[in-house]
Tab-separated table of C-alpha atoms in Angstrom:
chain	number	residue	atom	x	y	z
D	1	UNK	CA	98.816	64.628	115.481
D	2	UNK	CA	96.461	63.010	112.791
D	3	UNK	CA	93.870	65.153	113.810
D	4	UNK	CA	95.096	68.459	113.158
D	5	UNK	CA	96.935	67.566	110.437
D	6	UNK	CA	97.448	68.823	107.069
D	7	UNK	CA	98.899	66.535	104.235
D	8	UNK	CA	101.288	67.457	101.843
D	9	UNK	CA	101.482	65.026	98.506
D	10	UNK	CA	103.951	65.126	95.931
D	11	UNK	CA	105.674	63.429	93.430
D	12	UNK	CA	107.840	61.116	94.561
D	13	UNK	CA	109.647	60.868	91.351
D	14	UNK	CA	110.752	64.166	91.343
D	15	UNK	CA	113.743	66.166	92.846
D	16	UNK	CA	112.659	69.521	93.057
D	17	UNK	CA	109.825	67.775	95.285
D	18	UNK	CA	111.792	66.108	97.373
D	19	UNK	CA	113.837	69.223	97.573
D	20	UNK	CA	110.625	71.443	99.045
D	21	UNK	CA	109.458	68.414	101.100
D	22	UNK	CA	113.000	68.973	102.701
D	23	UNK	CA	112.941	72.518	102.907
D	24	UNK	CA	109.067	72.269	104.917
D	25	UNK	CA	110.844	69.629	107.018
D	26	UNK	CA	113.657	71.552	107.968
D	27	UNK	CA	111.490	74.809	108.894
D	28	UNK	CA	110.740	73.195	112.004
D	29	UNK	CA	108.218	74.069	114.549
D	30	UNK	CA	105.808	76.097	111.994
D	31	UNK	CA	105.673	73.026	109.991
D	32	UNK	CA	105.089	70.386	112.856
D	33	UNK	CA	101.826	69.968	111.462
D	34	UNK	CA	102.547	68.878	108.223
D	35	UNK	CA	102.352	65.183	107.044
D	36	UNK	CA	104.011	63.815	103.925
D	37	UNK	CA	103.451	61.566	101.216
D	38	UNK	CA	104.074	60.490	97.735
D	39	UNK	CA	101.635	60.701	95.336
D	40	UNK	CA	102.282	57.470	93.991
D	41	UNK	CA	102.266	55.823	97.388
D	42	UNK	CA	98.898	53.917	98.808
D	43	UNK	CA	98.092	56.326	101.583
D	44	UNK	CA	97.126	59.405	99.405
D	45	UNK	CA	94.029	56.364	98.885
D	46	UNK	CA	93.099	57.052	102.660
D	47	UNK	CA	92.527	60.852	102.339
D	48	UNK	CA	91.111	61.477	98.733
D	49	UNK	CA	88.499	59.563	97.004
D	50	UNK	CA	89.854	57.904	93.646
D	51	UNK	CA	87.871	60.726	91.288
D	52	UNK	CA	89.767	63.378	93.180
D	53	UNK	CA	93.389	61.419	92.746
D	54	UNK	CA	92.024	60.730	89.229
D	55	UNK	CA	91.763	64.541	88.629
D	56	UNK	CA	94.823	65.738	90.253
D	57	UNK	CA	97.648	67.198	88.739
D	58	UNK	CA	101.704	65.472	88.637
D	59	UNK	CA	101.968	68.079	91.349
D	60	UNK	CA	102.110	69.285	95.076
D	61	UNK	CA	98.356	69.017	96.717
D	62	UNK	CA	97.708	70.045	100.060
D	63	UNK	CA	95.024	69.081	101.701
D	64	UNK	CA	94.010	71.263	104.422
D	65	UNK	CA	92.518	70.533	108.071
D	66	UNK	CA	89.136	71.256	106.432
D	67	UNK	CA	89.595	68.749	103.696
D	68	UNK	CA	90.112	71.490	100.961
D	69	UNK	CA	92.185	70.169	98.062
D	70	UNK	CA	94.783	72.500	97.158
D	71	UNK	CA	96.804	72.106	94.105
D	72	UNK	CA	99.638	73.539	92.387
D	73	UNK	CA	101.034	77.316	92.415
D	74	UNK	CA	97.957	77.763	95.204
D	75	UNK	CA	99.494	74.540	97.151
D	76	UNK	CA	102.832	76.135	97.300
D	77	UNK	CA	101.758	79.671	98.323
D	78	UNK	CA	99.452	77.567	101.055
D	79	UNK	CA	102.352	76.116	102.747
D	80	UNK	CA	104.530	78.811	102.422
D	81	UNK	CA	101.783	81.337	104.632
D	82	UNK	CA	101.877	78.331	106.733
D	83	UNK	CA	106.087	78.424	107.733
D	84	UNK	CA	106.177	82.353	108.995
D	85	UNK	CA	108.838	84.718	108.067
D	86	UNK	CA	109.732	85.445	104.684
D	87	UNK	CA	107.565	82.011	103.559
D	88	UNK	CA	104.796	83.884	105.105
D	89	UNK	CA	105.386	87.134	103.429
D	90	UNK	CA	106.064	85.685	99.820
D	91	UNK	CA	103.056	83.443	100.245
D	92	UNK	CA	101.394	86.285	101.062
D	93	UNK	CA	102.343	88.535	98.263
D	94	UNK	CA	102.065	85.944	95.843
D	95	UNK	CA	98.370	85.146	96.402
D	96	UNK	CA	97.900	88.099	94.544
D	97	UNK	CA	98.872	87.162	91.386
D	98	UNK	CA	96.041	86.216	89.385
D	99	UNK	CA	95.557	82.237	90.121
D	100	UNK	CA	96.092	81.330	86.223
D	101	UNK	CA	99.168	83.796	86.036
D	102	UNK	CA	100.738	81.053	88.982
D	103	UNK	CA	99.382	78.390	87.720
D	104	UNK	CA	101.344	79.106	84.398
D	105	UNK	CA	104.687	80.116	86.130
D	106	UNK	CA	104.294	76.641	87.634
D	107	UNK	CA	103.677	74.755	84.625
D	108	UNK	CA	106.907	76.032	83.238
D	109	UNK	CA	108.892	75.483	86.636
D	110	UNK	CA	107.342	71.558	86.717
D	111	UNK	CA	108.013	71.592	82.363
D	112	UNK	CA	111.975	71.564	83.534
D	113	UNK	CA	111.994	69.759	86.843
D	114	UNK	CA	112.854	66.577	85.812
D	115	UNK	CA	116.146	68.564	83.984
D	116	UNK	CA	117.160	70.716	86.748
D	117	UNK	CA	116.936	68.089	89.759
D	118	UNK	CA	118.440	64.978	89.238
D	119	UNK	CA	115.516	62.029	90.361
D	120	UNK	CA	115.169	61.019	93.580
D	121	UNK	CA	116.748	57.291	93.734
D	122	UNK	CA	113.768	56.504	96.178
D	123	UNK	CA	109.719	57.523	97.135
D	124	UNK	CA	110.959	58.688	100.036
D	125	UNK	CA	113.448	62.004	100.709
D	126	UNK	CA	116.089	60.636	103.362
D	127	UNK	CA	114.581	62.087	106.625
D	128	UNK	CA	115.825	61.947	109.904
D	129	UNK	CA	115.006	59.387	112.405
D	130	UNK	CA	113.269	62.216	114.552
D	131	UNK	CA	111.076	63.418	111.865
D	132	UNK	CA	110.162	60.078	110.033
D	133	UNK	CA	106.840	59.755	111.939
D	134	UNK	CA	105.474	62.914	109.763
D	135	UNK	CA	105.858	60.078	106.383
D	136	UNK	CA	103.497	58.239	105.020
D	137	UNK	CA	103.371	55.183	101.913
């Protein structure tokens, strides 16, 4: 699986992360291929150098089978092309919004994140047994 992998990192301190993490989780099948972390865990350490984790953002990254960093609004939209159906469609349709346009949206949505979803009590979203293999620290 490690091989055609794509990594997902996000803040483990936040809700609406763990939330989305959940959501990717949950989409089944089209998502197989994700594998999750915190960015505040030791494994993002494995995949990025420390002057790209120095430079990233308090946000989702992707990083892609072809080792392209993703960040942000462009992250989301990523993953969301990635899940088919309407995830594909509104990824889709969002990618044309001008990058900064997102980027700013996003800003605003991660400004109020810690207000709107209460903090995750662990690094970790609870995951099912089946799908804990797809985590990594």
């Amino acid at each position: 699986m490690e091989d055609q992998a794509e990594y997902v990192f996000y803040d483990g301190h936040c809700g609406l992360c763990h939330y989305w993490v959940r959501r990717i989780v949950g989409a089944g099948g089209k998502a197989e291929h994700f594998v999750f972390s915190p960015l505040q865990g030791d494994f993002i350490g494995t995949r990025l150098s420390e002057a790209q984790r120095a430079a990233l953002p308090d946000s989702i990254v992707v990083q892609t089978r072809a080792g392209q960093v993703l960040t942000r609004s462009s992250a989301v939209l990523y993953v969301m092309r990635q899940l088919g159906g309407v995830g594909t469609m509104l990824g889709t349709v969002g990618v044309v919004v001008p990058r900064p346009l997102r980027d700013l949206l996003y800003a605003g949505v991660a400004k109020v994140r810690h207000r709107l979803f209460a903090r995750p009590s662990d690094s970790c979203p609870m995951i099912p047994p089946e799908q804990r293999a797809r985590f990594r620290l």
